[in-house]
XYZ file of N, CA and C in Angstrom:
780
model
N 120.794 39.736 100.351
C 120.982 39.086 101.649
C 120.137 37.817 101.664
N 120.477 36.735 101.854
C 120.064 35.384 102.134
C 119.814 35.017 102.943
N 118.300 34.301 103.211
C 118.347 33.870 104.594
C 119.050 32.298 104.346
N 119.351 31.671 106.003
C 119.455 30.248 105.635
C 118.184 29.159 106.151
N 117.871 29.788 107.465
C 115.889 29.119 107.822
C 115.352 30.425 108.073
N 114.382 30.327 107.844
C 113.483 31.841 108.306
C 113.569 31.809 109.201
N 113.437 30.859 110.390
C 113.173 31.011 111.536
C 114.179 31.370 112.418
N 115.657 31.173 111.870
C 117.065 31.409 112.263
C 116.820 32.881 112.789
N 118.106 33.271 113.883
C 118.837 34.067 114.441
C 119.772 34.901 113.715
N 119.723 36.283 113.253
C 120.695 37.207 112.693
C 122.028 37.211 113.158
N 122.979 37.229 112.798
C 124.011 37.786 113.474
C 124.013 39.263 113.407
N 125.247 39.690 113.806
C 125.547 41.147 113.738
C 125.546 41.492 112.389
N 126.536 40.977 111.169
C 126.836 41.144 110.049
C 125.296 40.267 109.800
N 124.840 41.131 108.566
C 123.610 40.591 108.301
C 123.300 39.309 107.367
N 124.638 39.320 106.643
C 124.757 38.042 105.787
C 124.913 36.833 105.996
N 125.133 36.989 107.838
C 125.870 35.895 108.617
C 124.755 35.361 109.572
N 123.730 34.570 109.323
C 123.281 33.958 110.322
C 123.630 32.260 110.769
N 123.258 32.265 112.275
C 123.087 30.631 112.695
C 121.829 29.499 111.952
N 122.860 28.416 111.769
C 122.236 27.228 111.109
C 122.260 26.772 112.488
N 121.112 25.856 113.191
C 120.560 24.703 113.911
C 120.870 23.518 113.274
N 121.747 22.961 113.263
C 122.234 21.456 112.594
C 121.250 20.337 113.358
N 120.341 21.095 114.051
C 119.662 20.003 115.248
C 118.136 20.014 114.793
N 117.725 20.589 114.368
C 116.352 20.792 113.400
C 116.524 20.598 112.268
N 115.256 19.689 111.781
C 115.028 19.126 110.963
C 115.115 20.439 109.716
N 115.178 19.848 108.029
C 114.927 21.082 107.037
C 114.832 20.400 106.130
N 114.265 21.294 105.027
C 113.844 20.708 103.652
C 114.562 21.262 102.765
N 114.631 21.251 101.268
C 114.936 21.916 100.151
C 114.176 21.783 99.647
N 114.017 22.578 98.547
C 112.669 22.812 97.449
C 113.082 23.709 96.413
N 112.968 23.159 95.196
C 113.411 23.524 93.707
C 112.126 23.847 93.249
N 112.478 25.312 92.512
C 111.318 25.708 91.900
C 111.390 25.317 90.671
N 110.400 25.226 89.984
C 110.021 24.504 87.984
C 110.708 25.745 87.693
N 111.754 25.620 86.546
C 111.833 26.725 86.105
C 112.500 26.273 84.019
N 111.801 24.902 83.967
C 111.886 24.481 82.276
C 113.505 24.180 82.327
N 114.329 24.796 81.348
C 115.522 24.632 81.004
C 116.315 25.307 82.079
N 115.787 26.264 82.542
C 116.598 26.735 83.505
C 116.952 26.328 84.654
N 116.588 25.101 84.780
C 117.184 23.619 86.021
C 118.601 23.670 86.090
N 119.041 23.976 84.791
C 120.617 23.824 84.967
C 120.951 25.059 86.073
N 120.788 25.957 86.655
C 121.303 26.551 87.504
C 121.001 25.670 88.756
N 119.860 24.495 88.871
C 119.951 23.983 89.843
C 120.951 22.941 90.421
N 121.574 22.369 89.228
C 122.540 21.421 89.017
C 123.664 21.907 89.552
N 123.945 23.612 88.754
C 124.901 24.302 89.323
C 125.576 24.204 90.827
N 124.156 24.787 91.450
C 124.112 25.107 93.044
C 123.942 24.044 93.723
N 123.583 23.003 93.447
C 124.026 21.794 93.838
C 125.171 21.053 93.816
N 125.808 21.533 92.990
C 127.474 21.267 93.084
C 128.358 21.926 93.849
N 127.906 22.943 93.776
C 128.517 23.858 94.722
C 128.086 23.796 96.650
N 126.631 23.162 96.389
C 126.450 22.939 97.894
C 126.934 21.041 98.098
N 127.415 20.811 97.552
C 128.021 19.067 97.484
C 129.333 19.564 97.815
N 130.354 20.620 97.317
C 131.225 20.829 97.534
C 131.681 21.627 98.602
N 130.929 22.067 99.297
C 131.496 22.988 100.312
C 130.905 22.367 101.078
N 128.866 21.863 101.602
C 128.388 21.527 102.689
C 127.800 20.312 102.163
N 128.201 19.682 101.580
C 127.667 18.023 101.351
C 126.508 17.318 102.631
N 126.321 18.064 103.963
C 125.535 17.793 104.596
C 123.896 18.558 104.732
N 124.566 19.525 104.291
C 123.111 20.195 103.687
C 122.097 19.731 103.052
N 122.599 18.693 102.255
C 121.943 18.060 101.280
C 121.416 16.567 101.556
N 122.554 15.980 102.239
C 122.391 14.664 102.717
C 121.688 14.342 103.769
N 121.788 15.612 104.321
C 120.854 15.473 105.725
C 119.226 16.333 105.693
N 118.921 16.389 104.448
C 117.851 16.800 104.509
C 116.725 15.895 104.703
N 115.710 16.259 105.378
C 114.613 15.593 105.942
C 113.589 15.430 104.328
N 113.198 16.263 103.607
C 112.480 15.940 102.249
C 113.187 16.627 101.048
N 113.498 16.291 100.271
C 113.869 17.207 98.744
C 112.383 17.365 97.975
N 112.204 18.625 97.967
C 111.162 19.071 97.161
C 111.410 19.568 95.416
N 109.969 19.382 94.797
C 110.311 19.891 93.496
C 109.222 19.942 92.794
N 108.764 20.662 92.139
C 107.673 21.152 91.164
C 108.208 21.374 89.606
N 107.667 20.498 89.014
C 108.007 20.607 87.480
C 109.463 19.828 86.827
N 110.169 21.133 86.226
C 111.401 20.708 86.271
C 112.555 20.426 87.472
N 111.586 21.223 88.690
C 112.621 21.013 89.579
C 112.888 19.758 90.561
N 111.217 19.000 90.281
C 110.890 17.730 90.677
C 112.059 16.893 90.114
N 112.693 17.046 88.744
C 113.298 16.020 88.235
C 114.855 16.091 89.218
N 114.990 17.368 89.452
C 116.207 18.037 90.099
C 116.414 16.965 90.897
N 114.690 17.159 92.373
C 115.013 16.625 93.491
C 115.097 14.970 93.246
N 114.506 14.327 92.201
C 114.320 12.932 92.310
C 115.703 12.613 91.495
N 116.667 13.256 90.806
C 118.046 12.788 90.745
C 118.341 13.113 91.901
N 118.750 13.959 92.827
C 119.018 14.341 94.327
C 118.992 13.069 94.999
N 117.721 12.463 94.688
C 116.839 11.842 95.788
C 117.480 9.917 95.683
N 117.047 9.584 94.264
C 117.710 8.244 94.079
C 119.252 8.234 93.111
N 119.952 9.255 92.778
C 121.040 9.598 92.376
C 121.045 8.907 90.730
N 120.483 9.739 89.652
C 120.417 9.779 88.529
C 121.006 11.328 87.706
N 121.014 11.146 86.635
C 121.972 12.301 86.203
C 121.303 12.461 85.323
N 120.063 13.686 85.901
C 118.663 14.309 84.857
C 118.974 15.224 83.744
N 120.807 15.722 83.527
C 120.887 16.723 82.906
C 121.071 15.865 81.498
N 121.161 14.902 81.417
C 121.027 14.035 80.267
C 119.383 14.786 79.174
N 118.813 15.105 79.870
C 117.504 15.707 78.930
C 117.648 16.374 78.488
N 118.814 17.483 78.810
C 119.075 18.620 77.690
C 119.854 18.231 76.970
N 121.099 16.987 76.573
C 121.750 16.258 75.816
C 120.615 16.444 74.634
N 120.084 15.491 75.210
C 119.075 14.826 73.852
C 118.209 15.976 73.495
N 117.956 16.752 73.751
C 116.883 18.020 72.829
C 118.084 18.705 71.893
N 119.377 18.514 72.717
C 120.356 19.418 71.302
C 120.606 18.405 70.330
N 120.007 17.455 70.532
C 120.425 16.468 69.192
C 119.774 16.617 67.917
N 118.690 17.675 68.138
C 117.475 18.033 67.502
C 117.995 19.190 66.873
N 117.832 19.430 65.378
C 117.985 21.111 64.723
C 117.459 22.263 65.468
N 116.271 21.681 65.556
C 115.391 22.978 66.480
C 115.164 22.647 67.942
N 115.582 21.933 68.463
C 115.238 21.369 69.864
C 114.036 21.139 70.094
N 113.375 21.690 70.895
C 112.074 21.423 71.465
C 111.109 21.484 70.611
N 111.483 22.749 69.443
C 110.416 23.206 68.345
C 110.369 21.923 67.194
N 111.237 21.318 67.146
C 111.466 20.014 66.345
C 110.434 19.457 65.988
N 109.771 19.132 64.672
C 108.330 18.413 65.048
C 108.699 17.207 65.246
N 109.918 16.693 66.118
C 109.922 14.855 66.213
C 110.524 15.070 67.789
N 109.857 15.925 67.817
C 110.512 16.230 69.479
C 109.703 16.305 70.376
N 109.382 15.420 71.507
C 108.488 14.813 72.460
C 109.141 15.118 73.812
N 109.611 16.350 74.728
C 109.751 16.705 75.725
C 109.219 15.470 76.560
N 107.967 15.422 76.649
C 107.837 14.562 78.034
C 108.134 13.178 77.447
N 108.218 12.812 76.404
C 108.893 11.290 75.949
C 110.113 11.394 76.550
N 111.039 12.396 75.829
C 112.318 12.358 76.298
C 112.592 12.292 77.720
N 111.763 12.806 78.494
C 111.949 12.749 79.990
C 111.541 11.589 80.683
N 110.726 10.935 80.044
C 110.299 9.492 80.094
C 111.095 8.742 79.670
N 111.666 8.840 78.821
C 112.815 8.100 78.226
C 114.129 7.803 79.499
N 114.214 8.562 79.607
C 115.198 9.100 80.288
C 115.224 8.123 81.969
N 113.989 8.697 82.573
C 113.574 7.868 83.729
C 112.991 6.212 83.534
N 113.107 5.921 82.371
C 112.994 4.393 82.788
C 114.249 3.900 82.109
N 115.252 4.500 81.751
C 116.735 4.093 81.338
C 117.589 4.506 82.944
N 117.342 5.317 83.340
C 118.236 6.021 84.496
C 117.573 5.510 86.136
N 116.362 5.530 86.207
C 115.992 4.924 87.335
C 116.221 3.545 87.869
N 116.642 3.235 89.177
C 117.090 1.975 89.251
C 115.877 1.493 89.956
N 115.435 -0.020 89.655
C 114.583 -0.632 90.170
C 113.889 -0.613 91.765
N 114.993 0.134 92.467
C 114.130 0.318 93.843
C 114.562 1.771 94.230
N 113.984 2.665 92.987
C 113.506 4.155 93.099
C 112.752 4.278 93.984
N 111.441 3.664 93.670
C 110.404 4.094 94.594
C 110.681 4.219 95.972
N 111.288 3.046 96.608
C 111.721 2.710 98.165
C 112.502 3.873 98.451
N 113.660 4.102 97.523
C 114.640 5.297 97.972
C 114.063 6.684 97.941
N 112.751 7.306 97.279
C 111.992 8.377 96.973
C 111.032 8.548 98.091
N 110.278 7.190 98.211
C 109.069 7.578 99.216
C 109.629 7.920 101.058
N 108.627 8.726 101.151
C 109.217 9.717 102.343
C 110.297 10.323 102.303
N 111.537 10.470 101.507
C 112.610 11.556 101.329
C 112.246 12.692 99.983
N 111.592 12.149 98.938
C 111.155 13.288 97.431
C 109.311 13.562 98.186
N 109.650 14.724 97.229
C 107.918 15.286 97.684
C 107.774 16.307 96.136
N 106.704 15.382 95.920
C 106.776 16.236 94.341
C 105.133 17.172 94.209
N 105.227 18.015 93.255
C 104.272 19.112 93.407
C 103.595 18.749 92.124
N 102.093 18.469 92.535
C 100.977 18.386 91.248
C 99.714 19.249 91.443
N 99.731 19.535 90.048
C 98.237 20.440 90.217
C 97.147 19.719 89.230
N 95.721 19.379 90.321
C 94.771 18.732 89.568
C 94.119 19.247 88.585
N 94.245 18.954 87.329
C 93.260 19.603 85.935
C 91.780 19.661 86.746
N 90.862 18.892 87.200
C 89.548 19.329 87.270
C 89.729 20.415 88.316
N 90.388 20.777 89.012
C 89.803 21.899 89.985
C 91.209 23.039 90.212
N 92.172 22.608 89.509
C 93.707 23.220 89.856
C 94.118 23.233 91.237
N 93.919 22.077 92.260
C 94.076 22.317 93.077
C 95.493 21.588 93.074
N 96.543 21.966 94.205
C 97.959 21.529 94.315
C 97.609 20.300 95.376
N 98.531 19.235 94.578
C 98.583 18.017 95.474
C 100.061 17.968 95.874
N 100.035 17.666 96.911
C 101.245 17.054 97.024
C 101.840 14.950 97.274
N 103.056 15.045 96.643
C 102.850 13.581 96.722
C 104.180 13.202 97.185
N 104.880 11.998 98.523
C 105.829 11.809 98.703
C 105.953 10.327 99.141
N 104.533 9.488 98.918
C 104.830 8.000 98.885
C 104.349 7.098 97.805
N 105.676 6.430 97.213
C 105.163 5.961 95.895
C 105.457 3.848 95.812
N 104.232 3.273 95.531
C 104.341 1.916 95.828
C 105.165 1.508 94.626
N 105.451 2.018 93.629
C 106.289 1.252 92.444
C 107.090 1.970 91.802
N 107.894 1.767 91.017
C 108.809 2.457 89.967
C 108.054 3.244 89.409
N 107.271 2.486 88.394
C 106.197 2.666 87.488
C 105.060 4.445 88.144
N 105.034 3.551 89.081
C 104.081 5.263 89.939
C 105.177 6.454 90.191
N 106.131 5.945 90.693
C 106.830 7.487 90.601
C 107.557 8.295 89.456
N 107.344 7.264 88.092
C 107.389 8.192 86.714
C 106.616 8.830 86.431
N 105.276 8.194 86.790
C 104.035 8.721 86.366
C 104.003 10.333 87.401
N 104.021 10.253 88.616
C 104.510 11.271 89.237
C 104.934 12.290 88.639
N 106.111 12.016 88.447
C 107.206 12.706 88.387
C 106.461 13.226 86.564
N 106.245 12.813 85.768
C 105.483 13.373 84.513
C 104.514 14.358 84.400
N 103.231 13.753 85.697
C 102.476 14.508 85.714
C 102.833 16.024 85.939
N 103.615 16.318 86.957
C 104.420 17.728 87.342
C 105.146 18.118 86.546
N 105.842 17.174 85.301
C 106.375 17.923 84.309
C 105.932 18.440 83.041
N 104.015 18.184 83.148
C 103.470 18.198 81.886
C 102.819 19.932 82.148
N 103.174 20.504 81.067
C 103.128 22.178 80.959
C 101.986 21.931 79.700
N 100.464 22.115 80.079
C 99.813 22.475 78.958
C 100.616 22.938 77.475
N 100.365 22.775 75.968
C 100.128 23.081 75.105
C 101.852 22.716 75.007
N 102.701 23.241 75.877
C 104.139 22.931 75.312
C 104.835 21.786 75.255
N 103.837 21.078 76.336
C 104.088 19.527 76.494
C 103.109 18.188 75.545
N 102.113 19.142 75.421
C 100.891 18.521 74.529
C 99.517 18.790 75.000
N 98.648 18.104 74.669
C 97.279 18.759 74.848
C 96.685 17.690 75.812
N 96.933 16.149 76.186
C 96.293 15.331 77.285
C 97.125 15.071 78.144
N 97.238 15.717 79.200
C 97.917 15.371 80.057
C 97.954 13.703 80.943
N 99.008 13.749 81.286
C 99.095 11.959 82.427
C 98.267 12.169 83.408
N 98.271 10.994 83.945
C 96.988 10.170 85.331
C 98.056 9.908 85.747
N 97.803 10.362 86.950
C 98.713 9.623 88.684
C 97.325 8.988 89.238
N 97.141 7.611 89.433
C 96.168 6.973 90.703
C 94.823 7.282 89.734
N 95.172 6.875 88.209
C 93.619 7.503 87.488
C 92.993 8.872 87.203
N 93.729 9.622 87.688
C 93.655 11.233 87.990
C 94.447 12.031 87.003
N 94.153 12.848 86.144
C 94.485 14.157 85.544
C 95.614 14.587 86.074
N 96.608 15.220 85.689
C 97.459 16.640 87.280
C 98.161 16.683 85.487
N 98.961 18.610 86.163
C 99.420 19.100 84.968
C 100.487 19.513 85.597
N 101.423 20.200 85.503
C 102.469 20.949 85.978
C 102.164 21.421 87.156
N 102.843 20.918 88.084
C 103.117 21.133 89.500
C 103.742 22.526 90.265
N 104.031 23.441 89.153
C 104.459 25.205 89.657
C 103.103 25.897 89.122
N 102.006 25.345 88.297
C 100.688 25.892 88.121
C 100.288 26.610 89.181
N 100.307 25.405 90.486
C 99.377 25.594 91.715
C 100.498 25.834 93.128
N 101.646 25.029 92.644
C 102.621 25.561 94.164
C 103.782 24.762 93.277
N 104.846 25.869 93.303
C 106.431 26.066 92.457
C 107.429 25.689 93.811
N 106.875 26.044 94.811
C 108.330 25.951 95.655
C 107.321 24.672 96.910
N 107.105 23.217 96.790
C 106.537 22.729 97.780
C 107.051 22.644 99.108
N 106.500 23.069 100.262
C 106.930 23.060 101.828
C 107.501 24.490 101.988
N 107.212 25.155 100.871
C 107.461 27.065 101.145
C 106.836 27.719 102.286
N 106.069 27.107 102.828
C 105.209 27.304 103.788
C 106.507 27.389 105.514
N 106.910 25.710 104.623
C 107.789 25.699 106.656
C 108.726 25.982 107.031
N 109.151 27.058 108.099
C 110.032 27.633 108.382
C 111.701 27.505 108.205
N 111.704 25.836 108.236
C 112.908 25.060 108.170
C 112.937 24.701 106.484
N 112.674 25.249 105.710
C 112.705 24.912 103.903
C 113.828 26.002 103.224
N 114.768 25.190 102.731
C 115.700 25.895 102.134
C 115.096 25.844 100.598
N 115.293 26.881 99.819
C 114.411 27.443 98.826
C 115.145 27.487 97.809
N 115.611 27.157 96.404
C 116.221 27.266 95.625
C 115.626 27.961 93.951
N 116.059 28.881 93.745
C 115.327 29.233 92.642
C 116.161 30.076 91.405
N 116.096 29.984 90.398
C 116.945 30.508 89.128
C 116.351 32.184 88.928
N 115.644 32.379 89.511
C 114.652 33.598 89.044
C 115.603 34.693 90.767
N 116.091 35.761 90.249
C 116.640 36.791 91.326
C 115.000 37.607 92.355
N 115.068 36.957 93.212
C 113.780 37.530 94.327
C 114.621 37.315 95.585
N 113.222 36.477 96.656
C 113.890 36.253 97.951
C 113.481 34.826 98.274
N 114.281 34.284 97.222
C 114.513 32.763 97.284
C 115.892 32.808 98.495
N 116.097 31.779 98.890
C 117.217 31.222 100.062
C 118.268 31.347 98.555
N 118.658 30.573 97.994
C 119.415 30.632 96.885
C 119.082 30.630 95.508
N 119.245 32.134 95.173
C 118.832 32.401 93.540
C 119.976 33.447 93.088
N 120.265 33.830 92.255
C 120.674 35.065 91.308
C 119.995 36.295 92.035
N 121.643 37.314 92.124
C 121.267 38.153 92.768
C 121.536 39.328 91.343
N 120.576 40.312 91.678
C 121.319 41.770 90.680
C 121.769 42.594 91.188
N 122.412 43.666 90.332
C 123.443 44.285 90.709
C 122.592 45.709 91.290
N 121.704 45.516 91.284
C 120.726 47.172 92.122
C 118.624 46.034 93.005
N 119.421 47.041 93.914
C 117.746 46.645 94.376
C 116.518 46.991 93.862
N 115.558 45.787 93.696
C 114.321 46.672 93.268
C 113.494 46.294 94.160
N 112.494 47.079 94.573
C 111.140 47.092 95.172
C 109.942 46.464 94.733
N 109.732 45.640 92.945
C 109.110 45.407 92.515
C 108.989 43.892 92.618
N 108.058 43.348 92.655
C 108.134 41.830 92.400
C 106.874 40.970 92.535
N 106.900 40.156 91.914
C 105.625 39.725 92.060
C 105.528 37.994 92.775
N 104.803 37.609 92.479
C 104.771 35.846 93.142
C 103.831 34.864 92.508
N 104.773 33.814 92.205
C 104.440 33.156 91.126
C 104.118 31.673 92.262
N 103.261 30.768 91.859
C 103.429 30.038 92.954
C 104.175 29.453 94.159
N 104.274 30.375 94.978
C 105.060 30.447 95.905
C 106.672 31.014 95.693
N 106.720 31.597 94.789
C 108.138 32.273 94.252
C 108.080 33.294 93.965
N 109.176 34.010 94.496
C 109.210 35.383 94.100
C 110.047 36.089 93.365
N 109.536 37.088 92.333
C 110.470 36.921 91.043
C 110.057 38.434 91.007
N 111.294 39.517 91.173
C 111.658 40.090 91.022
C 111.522 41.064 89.449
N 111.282 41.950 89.373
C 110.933 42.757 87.974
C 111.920 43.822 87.322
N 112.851 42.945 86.575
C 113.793 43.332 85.926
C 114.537 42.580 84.702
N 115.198 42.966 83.844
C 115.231 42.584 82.726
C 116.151 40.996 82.327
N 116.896 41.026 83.778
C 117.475 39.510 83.961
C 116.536 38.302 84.223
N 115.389 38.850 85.136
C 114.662 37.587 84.839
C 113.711 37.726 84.165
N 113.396 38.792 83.173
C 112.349 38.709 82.200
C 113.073 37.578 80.855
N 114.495 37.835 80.892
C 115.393 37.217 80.075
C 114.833 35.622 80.459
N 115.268 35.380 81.547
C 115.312 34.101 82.527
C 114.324 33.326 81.887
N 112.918 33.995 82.228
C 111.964 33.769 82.045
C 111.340 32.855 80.845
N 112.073 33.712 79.723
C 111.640 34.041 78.111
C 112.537 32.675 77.335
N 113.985 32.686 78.259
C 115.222 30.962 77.881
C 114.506 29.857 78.629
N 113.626 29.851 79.363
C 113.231 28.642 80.558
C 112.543 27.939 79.634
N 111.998 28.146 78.147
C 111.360 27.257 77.142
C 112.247 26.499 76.367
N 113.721 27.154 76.639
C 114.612 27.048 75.319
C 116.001 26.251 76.076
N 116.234 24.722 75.293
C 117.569 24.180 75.821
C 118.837 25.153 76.134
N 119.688 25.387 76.594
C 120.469 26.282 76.637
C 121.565 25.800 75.915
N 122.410 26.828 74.930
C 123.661 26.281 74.099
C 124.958 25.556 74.888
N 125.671 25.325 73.776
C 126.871 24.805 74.771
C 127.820 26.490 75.297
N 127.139 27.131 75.436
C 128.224 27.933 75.745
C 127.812 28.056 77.401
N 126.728 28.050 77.638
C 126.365 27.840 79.527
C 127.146 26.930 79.957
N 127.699 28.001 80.920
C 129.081 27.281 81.617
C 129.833 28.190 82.546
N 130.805 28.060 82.020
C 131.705 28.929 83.073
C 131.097 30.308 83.959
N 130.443 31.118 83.310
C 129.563 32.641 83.872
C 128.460 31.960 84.420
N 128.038 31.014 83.972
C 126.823 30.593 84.977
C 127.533 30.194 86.411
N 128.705 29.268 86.288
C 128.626 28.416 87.237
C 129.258 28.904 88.294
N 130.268 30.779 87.173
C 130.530 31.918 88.918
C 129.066 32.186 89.513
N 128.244 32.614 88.982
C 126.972 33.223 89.118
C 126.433 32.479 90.753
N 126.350 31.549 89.934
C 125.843 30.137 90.904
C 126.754 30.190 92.317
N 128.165 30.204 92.250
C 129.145 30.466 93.234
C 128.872 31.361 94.021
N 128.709 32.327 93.483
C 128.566 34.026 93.934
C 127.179 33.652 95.169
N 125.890 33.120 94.330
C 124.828 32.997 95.134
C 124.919 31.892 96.439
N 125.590 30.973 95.981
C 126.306 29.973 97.182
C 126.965 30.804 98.314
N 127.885 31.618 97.891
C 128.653 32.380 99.319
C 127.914 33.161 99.815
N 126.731 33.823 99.018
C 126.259 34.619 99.979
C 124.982 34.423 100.867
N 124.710 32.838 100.389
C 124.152 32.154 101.156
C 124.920 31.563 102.632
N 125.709 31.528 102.733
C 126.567 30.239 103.635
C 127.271 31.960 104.231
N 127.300 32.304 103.556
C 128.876 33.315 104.338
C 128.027 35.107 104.335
């Protein structure tokens, strides 16, 4: 069962609650590595049925990989290009000529258009966690192009898998942005929640039996069972060309039973 705001009204049928089209709301993508592509998914699917859901959101949130989600969302770039280029690689990521956060760098100063920043600041809100103290920053106004790569890097840099010195935002350290907070604005009532991992995200993968178990990962809740231990274990690993069609019912499935 899905909520659509926490703060919303049940209906009778429990799957069916009222949306407030009159209050403000957010979205927020959790980091979840390779497994972004389910975010792409459900974003197509919410472009295709409620295209206002999206357009009318007050901030797009994102931590990690999901930062990249919201900042294609946000200035309209096409981030799935990063898993292109890691299959170009024998081993992908394991490749020793293979530079994850290059490639993602690569990527954002070929794909970003010169007045990113303007179109990002105050609509993207990206999630960083400071190396000296791990504390979670949040960041959603950026004076240049140049600063909101750096941004947008810092939240995508994953100790040891990304490399060993992490980027400076403003002179400053920050490492992966789901370290310290995975789902940013999880906090406000009006935040639609998106996540690849089956818990009690607003829209994630549901399984086929309930469990009682689960734990919480910065601000996400991830469920203890062998689909997202799977989940979990591929979120390091590009996904083949065969992700596709079963994902993108999957994704469907979690769309209707969000909305309907």
């Amino acid at each position: 069962i899905h909520r659509c705001f926490k703060g919303g009204e049940w209906m009778k049928d429990p799957r069916v609650k009222m949306f407030d089209w009159d209050q403000e709301w957010n979205i927020s993508f959790a980091g979840c590595g390779f497994r972004s592509i389910y975010h792409l998914g459900a974003l197509s699917c919410i472009l295709e049925r409620v295209p206002r859901l999206v357009h009318g959101a007050s901030k797009i949130c994102g931590a990690s990989s999901g930062c990249l989600v919201a900042a294609a969302l946000t200035v309209g770039i096409p981030m799935g290009e990063f898993i292109v280029f890691a299959r170009k690689h024998t081993l992908g990521v394991f490749h020793p000529t293979f530079s994850l956060l290059r490639a993602v760098q690569d990527i954002l100063l070929e794909k970003l258009p010169a007045d990113a920043h303007l179109r990002a600041s105050g609509k993207l809100c990206v999630s960083l966690t400071r190396l000296s103290d791990r504390q979670n920053v949040l960041v959603s106004e950026f004076d240049s192009r140049e600063e909101l790569i750096q941004a947008l890097l810092c939240s995508c840099f994953f100790p040891v898998y990304c490399g060993f010195i992490p980027p400076s935002y403003h002179g400053v350290h920050y490492m992966d942005g789901a370290l310290s907070n995975n789902l940013p604005l999880f906090e406000q009532r009006n935040t639609i929640t998106v996540a690849p991992f089956s818990g009690e995200s607003d829209i994630c993968p549901r399984e086929g039996t309930f469990n009682f178990f689960e734990v919480h990962y910065g601000n996400v809740s991830i469920q203890v069972n062998t689909g997202n231990v799977h989940r979990i274990c591929t979120s390091f690993l590009p996904p083949g060309p065969e992700v596709g069609g079963g994902g993108v019912s999957l994704r469907r499935w979690s769309l209707n039973m969000f909305f309907f």
